[in-house]
Short mmCIF file of C-alpha atoms in Angstrom, two decimals:
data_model
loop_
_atom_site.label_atom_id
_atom_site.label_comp_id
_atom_site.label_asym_id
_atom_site.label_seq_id
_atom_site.Cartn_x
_atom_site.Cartn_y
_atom_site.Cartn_z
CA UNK Q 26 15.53 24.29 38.26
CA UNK Q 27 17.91 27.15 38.93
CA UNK Q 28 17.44 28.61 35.57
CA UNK Q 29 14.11 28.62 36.21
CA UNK Q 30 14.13 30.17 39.28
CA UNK Q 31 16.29 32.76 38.14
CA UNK Q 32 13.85 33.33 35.07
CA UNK Q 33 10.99 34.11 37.91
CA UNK Q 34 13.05 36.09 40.04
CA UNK Q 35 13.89 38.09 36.95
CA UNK Q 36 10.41 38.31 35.93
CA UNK Q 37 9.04 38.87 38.72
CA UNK Q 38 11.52 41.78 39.90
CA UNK Q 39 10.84 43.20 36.23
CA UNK Q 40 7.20 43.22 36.65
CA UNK Q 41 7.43 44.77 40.14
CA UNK Q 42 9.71 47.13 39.18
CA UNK Q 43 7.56 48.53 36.32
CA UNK Q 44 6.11 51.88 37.38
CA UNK Q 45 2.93 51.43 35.65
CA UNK Q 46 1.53 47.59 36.94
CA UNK Q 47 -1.38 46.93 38.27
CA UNK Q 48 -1.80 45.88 41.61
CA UNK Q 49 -3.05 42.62 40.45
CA UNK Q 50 0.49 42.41 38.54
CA UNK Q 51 2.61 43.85 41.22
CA UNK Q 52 1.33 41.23 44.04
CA UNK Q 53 1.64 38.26 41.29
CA UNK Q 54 5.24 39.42 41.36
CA UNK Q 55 5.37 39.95 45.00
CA UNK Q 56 4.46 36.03 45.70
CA UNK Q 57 7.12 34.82 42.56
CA UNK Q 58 9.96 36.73 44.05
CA UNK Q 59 9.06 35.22 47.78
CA UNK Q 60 8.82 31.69 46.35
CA UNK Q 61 12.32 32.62 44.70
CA UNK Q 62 13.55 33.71 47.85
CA UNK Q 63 12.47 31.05 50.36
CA UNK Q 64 14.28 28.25 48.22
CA UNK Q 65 11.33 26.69 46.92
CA UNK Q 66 12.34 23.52 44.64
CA UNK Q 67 9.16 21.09 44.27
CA UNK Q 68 10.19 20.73 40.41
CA UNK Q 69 7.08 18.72 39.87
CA UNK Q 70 4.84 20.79 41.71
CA UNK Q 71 5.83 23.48 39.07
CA UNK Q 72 5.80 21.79 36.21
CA UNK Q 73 2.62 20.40 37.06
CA UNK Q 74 1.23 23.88 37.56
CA UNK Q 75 2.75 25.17 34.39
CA UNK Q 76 1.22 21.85 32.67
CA UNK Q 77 -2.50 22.81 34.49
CA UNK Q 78 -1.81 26.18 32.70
CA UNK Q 79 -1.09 25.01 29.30
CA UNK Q 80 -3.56 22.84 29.27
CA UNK Q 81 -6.19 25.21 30.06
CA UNK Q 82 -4.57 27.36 27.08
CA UNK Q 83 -4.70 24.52 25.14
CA UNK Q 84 -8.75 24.00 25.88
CA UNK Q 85 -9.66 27.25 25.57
CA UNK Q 86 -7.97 27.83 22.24
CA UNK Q 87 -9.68 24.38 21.15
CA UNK Q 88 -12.98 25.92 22.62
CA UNK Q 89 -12.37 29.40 20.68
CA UNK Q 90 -11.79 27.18 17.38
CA UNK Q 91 -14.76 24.92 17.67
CA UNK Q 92 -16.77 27.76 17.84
CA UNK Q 93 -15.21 29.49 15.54
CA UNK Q 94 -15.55 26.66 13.20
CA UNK Q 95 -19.12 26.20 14.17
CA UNK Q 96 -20.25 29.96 13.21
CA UNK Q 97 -18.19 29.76 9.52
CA UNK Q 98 -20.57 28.11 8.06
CA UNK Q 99 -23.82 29.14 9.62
CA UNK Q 100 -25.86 29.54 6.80
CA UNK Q 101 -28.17 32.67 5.90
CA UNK Q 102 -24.72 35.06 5.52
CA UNK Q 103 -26.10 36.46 2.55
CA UNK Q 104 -29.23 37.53 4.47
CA UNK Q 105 -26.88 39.07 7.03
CA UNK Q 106 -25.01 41.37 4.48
CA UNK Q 107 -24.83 45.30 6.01
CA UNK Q 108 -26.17 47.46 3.74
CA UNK Q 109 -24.03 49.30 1.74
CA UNK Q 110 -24.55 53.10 0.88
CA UNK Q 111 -24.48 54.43 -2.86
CA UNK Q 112 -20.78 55.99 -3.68
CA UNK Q 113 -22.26 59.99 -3.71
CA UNK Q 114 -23.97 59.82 -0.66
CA UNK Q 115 -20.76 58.15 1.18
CA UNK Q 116 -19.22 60.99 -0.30
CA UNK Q 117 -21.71 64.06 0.46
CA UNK Q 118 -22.21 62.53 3.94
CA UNK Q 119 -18.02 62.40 4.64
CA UNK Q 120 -18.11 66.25 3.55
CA UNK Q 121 -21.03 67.03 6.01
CA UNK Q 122 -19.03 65.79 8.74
CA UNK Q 123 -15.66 67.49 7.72
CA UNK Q 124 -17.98 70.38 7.33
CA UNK Q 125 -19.74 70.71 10.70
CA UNK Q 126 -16.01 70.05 12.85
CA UNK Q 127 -14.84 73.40 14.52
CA UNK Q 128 -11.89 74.08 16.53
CA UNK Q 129 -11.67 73.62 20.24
CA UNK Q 130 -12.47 76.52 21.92
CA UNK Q 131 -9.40 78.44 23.67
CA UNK Q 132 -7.03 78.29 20.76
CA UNK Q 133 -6.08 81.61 18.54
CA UNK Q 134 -4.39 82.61 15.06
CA UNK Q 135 -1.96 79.33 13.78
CA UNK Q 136 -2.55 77.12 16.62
CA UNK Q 137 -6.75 77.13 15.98
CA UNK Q 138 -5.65 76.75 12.21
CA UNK Q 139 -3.53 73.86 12.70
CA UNK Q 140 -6.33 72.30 15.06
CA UNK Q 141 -9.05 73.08 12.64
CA UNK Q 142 -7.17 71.56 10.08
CA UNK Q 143 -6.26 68.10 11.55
CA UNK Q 144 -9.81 68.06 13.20
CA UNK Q 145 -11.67 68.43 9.87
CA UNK Q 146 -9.36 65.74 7.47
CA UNK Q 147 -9.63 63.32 10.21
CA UNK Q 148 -13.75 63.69 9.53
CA UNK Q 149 -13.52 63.48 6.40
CA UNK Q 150 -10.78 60.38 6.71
CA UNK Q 151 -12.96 58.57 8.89
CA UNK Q 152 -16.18 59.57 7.49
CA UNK Q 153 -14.92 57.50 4.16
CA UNK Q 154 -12.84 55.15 5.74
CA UNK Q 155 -14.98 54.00 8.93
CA UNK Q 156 -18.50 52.34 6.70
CA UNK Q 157 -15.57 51.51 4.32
CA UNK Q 158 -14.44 49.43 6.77
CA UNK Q 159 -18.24 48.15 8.17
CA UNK Q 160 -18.49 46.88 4.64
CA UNK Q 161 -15.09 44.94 4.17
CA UNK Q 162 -15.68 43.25 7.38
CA UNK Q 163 -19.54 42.30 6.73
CA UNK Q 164 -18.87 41.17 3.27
CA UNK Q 165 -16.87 37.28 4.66
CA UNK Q 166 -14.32 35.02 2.69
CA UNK Q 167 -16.06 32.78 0.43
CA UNK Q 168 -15.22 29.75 2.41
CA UNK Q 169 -16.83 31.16 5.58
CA UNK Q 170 -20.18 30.26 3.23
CA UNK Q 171 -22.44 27.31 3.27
CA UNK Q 172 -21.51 24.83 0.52
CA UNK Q 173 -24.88 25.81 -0.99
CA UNK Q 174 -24.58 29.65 -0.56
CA UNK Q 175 -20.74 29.42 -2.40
CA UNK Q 176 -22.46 27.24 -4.76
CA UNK Q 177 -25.11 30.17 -5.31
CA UNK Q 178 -22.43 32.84 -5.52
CA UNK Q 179 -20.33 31.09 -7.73
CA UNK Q 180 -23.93 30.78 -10.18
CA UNK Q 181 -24.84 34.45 -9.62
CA UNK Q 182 -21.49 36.14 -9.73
CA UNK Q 183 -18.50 33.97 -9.22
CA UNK Q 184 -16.00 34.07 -6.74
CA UNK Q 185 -14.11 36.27 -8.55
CA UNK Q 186 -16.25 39.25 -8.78
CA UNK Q 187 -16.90 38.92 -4.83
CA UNK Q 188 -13.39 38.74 -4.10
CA UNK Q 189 -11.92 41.55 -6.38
CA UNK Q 190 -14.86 43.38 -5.32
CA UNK Q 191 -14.63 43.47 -1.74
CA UNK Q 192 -10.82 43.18 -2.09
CA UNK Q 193 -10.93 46.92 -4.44
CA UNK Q 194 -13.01 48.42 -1.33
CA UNK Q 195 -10.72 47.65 1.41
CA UNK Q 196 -7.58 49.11 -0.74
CA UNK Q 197 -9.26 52.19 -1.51
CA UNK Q 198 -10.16 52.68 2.72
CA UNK Q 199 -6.43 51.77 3.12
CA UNK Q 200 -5.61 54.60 0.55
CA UNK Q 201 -7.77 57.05 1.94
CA UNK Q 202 -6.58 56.27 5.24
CA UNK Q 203 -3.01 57.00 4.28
CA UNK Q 204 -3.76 60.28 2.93
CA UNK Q 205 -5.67 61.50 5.83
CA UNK Q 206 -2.88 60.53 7.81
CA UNK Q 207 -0.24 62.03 5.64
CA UNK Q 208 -2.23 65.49 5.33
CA UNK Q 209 -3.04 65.48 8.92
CA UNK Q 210 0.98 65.42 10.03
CA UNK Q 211 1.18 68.06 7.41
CA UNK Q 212 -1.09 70.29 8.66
CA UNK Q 213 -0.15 69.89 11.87
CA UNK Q 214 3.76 71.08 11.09
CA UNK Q 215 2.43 73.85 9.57
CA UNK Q 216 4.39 77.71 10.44
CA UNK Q 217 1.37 79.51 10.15
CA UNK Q 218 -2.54 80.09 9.32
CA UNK Q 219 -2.15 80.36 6.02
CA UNK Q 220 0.07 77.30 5.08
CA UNK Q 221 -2.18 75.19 7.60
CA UNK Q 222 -5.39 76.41 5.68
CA UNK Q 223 -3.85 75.54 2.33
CA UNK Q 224 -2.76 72.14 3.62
CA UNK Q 225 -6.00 71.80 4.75
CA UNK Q 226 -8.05 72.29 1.82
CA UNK Q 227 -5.82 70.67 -0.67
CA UNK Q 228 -6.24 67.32 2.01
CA UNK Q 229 -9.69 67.47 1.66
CA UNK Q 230 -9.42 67.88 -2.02
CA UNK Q 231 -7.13 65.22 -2.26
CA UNK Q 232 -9.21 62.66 -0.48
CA UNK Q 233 -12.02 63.60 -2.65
CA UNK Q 234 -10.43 63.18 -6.02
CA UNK Q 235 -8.49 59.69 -4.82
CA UNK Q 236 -12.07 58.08 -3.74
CA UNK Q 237 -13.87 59.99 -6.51
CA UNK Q 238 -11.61 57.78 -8.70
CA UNK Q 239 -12.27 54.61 -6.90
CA UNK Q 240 -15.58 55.01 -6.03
CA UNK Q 241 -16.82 52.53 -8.45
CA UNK Q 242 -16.20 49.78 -6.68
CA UNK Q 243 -18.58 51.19 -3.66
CA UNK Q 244 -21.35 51.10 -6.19
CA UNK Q 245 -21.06 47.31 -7.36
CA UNK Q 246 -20.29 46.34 -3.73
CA UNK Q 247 -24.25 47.42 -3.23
CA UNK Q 248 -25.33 45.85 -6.56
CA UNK Q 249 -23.50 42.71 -5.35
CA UNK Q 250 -25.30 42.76 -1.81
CA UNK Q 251 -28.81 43.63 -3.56
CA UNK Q 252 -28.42 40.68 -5.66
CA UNK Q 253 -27.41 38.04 -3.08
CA UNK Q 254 -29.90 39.63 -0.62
CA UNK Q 255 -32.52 38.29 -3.21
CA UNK Q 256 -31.81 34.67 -3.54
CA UNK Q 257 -33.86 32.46 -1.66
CA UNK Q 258 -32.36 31.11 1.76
CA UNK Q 259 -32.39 28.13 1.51
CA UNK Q 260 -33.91 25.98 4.90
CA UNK Q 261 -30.94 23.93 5.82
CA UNK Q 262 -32.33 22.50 9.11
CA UNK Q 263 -35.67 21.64 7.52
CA UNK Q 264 -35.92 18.18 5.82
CA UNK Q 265 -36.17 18.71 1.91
CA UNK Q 266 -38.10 16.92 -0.71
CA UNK Q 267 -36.29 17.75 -4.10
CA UNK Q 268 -37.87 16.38 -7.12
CA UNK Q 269 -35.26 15.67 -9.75
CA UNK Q 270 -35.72 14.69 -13.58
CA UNK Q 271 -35.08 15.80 -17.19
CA UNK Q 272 -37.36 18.96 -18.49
CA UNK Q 273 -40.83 19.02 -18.44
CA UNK Q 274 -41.39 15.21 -16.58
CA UNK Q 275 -43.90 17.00 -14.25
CA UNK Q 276 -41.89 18.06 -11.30
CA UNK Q 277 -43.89 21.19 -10.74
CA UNK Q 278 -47.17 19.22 -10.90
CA UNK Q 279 -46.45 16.82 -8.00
CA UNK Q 280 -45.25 20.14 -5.96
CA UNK Q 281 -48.65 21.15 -6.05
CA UNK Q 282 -50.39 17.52 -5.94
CA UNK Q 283 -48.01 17.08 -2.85
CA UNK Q 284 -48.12 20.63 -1.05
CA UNK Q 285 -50.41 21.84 1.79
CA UNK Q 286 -50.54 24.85 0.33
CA UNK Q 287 -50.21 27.18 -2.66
CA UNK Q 288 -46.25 26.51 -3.41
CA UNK Q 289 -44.23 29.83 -3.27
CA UNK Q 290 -42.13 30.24 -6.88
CA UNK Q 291 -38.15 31.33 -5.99
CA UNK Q 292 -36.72 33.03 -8.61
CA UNK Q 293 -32.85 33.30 -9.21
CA UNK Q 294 -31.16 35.85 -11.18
CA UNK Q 295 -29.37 33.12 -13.46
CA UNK Q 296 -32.80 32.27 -15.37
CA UNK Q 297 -35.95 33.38 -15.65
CA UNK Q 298 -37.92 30.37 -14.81
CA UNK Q 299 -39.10 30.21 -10.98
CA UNK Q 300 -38.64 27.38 -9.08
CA UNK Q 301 -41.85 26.00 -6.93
CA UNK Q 302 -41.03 25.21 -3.73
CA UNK Q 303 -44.26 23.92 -0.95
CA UNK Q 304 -44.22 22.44 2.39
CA UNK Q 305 -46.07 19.44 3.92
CA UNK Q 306 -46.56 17.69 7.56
CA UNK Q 307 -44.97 14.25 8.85
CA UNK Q 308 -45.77 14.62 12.92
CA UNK Q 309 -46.65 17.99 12.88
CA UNK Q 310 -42.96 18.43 11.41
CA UNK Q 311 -42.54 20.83 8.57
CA UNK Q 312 -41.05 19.41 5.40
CA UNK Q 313 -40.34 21.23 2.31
CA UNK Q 314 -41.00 20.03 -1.17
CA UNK Q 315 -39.14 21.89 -4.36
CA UNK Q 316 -38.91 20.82 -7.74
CA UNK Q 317 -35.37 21.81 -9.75
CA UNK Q 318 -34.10 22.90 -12.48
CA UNK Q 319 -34.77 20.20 -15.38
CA UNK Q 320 -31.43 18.20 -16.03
CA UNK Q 321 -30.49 17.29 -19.52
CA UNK Q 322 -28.56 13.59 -19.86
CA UNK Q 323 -24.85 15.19 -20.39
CA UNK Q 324 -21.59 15.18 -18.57
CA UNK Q 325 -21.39 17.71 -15.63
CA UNK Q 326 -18.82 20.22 -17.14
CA UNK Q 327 -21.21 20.60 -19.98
CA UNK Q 328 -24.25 21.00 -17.82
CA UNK Q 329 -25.35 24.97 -17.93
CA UNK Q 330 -26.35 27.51 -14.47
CA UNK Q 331 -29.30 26.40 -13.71
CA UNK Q 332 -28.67 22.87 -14.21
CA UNK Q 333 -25.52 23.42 -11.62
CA UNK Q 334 -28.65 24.68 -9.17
CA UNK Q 335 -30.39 21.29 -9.20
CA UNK Q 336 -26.78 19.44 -8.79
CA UNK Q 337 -25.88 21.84 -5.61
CA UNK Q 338 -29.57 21.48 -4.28
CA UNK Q 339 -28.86 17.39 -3.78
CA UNK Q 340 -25.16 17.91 -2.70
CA UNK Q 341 -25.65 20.51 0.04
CA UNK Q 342 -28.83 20.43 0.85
CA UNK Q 343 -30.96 17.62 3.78
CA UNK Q 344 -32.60 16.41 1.05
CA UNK Q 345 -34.65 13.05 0.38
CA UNK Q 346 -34.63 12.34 -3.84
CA UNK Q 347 -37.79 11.94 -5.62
CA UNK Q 348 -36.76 10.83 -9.39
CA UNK Q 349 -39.49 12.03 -11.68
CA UNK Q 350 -39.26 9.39 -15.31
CA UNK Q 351 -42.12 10.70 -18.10
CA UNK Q 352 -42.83 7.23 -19.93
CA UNK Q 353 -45.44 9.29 -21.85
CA UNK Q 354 -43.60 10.29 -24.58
CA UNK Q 355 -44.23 13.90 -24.00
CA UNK Q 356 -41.71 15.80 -22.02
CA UNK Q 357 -39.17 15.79 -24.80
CA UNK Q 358 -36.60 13.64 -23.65
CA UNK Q 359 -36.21 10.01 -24.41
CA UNK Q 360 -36.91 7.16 -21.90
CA UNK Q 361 -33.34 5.91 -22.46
CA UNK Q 362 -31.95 9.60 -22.05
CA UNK Q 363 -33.74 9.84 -19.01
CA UNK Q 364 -32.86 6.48 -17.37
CA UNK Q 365 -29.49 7.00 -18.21
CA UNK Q 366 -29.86 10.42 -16.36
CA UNK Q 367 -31.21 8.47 -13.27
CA UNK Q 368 -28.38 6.28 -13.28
CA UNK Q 369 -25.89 8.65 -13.11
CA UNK Q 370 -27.47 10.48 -10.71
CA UNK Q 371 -28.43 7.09 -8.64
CA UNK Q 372 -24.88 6.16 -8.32
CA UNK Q 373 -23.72 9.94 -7.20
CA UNK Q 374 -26.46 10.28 -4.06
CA UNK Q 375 -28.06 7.24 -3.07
CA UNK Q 376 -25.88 6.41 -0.75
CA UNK Q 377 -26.37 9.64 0.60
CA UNK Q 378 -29.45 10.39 0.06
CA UNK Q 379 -32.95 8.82 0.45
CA UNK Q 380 -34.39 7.77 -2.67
CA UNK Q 381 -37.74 7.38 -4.28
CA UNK Q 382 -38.64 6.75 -7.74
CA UNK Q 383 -42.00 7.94 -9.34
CA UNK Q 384 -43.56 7.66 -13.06
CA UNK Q 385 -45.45 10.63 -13.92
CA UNK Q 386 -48.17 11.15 -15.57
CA UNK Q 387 -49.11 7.75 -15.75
CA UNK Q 388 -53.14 8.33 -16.54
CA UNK Q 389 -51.50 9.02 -20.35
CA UNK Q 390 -49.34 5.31 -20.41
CA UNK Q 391 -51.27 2.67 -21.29
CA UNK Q 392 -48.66 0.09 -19.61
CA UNK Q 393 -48.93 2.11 -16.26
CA UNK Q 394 -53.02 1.84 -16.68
CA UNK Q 395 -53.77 5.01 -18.41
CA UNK Q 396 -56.69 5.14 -21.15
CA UNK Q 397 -55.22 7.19 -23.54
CA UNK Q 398 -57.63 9.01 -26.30
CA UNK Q 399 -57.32 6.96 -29.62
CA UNK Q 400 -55.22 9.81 -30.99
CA UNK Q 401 -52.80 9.20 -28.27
CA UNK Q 402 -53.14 5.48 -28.73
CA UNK Q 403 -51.97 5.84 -32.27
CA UNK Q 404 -48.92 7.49 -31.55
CA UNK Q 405 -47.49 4.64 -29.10
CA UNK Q 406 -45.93 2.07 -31.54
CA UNK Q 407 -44.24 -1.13 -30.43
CA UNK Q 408 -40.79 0.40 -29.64
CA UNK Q 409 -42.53 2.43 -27.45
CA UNK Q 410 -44.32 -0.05 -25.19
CA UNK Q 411 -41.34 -2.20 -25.37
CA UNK Q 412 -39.33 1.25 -23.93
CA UNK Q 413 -41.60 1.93 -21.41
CA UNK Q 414 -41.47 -2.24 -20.14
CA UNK Q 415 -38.07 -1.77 -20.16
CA UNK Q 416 -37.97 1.10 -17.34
CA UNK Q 417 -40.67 -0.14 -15.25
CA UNK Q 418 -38.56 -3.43 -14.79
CA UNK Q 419 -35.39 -1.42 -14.63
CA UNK Q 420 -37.23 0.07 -11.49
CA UNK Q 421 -39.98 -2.01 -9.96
CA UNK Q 422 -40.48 0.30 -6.88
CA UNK Q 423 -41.36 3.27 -8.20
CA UNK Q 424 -44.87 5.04 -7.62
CA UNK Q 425 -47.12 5.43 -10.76
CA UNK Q 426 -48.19 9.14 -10.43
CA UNK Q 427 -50.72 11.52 -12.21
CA UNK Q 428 -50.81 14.93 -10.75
CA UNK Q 429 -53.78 16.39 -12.14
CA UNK Q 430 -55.99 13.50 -11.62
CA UNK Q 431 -54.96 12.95 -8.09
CA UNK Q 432 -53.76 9.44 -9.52
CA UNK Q 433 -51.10 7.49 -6.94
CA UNK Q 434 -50.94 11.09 -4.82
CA UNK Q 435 -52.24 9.34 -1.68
CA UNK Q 436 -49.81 6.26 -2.22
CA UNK Q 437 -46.55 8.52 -2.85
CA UNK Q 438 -47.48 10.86 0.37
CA UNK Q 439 -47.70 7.72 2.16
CA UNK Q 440 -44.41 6.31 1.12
CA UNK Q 441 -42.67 9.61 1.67
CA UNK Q 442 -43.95 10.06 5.53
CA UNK Q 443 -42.89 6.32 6.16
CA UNK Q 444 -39.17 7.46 4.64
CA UNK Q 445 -39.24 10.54 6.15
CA UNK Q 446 -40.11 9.31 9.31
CA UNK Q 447 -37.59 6.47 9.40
CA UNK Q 448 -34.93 9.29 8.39
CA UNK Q 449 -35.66 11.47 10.72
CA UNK Q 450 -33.00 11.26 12.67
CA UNK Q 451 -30.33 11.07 9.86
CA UNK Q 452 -31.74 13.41 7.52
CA UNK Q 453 -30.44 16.39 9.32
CA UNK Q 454 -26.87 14.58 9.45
CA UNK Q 455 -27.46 15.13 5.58
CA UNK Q 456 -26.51 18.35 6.03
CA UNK Q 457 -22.38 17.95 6.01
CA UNK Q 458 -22.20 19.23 9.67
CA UNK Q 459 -22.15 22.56 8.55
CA UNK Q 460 -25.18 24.25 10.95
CA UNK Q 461 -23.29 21.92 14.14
CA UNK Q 462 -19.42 22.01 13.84
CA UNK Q 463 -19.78 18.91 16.68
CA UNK Q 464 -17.30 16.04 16.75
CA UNK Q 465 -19.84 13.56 15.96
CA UNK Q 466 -20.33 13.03 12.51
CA UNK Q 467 -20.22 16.75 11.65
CA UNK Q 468 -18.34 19.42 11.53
CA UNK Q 469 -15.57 20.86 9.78
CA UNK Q 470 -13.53 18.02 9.76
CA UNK Q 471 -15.85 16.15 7.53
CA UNK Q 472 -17.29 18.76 5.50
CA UNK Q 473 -17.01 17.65 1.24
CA UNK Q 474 -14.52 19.41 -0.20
CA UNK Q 475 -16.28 22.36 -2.60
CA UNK Q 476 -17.68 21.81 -5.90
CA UNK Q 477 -16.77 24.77 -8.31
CA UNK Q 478 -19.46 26.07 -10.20
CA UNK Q 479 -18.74 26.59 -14.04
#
């Protein structure tokens, strides 16, 4: 207790003493050094004040955290990306300023030299270094994404690119920075109006030819925003139907059959094929419905970019599964390939994700009820029927579908607004926590760990 009141008294007399306190501070002082003086030894009193202080600390930091944690993975950062000038007109516009500086008024011969000097490398210092800067800090850590926006970056670019990137433009500010500086002291020590002009103009020079020969990195900085700027932001908060199945099953077919509208097409910079994406109505709530990228039956590390698109769209994404299987014969890929596909995929986000199974294109299968032309008919030989048996026991619930004759449309949309509806309130939970950062069920604390891309 005495070592703590002689800590007060000799904080207190410090602050107090100070010539340049507040008078806030000095009275704070004022009471400490009267408590010191009139004995006072409640020890718990004061420990229970300085506990009441630390905890408030304490609950503010966690306060300051939470929030922090809940704005690091807001999603839409690529959206928010500043824009980012091209490398000659950061440097034209740095000379204009250094340009249009002139002295303060009242100063003759070395002195308005000097003053000229120093005024006009600081504008050109700050005229590189201060958007320089705007950039570094708009452009945020990878890890301060949305699992699905890394996931994008790591498809478009790679993490790599971003970081060296970003990482080349804050050295070169730093380096320009320093020179300014350095030049700026240097003109300022100068004898006379001569040496102070020289000093001047090889500064400016200087600063020129050292981001002149980093400027490069300025220009792909604005390639990198343009391209990420482009990619579709994705609706996090909005409930998402994703139809998933091997190439050509039909995907983009029950998009339309299912949509209210027209379906927009999304087009990503990794492949030229768009990806449809509508919307429909459960309770006057919007829902979005997308097909993906067609998945061929192979193990992930050999799947390609725009396969990695479909397998980030179901593992960062609110979305419900629809699993599109072609027993027709005609997407390409085999029944087997493609139940094997399901299973794999089945056993990765069902328990995760709600889950409907469909048949497509059923009006051309004979076992699902089609009437095939006798061309057709020919072509389906035992194995075949027997194949197509097969999957329709392997999965007895799913909807028989044919998109363009409107065949089981009705039936699925039903199905879906009973799921969706019963999901409701745990599809958004889908989401990983990452648009809440609460401490029930989401947040950072139970965010997935990150899925590299390629």
């Amino acid at each position: 207790m005495l070592a703590r009141l002689a800590s007060r008294r000799s904080a207190a007399s410090s602050s107090f003493a100070a010539p340049s306190a507040s008078a806030s501070r000095r009275a704070r002082a004022w009471r400490g050094l009267e408590r010191a003086r009139s004995g006072r030894t409640n020890a718990a009193a004061d420990d229970a004040a300085v506990d009441d202080a630390d905890g408030a600390r304490a609950r503010a930091l966690a306060s300051t955290e939470a929030a922090r944690a809940g704005r690091r993975y807001r999603p839409g950062a690529f959206a928010r990306l500043p824009s980012v000038a091209n490398a000659s007109e950061l440097r034209a516009s740095a000379r204009k300023k250094a340009n249009r500086v002139t002295p303060t008024r009242g100063l003759k011969e070395a002195a308005r030299e000097r003053n000229l000097g120093m005024k006009r490398i600081e504008a050109m210092t700050f005229g590189y270094c201060t958007p320089l800067k705007t950039y570094v800090k708009g452009f945020p850590s990878p890890e301060r994404f949305h699992p699905f926006e890394r996931a994008l970056l790591e498809l478009t670019l790679s993490d790599t690119k971003y970081r060296t990137t970003v990482e080349a433009v804050d050295v070169m500010r730093k380096g320009l920075l320093g020179i300014g500086k350095g030049y700026s002291a240097q003109v300022n020590n100068a004898k006379g109006m001569k040496e102070a002009e020289e000093i001047r103009e090889k500064g400016m020079e200087e600063l020129e030819a050292y981001y002149s020969r980093n400027a490069r990195c300025v220009d792909d900085l604005k390639s990198i925003a343009k391209i990420l700027r482009q990619l579709p932001v994705a609706e996090l908060e909005t409930p998402t139907v994703a139809l998933v199945g091997a190439p050509n099953v039909g995907k983009s077919s029950l998009v339309r059959a299912l949509s209210s509208g027209q379906p927009e097409v999304q087009n990503y910079p990794f492949t030229t094929k768009g990806i449809k994406m509508g919307h429909f109505f459960v309770e006057d709530e919007r829902h979005v419905v997308t097909d993906t990228p067609g998945l061929i039956n192979r193990a992930e590390e050999d799947r390609n970019k725009i396969e990695m698109l479909a397998i980030a769209t179901l593992e960062h994404l609110p979305t419900c599964v629809v699993f599109v299987t072609d027993l027709s014969g005609l997407s390409g890929t085999s029944i087997a390939d493609q139940l094997e596909l399901r299973e794999t995929l089945y056993k990765q986000f069902a328990d995760r994700r709600p889950w409907i199974d469909v048949f497509s294109k059923a009006a051309l299968v004979p076992v699902l009820g089609g009437a095939t032309d006798p061309e057709a008919q020919e072509l389906w030989s035992e194995k075949d029927f027997e194949e197509a048996n097969q999957a329709i026991a392997k999965i007895p619930n799913a909807n028989a579908t044919s998109a363009n004759e409107d065949w089981g449309i009705p039936e699925l949309k039903e199905r879906l607004t009973t799921l969706l509806r019963d999901h409701k309130q745990t599809l958004p939970d889908v989401d990983d926590g990452f648009n809440r950062g609460d401490a029930n069920g989401g947040g950072v604390k139970n965010k997935p760990d990150y899925i590299p891309m390629l």
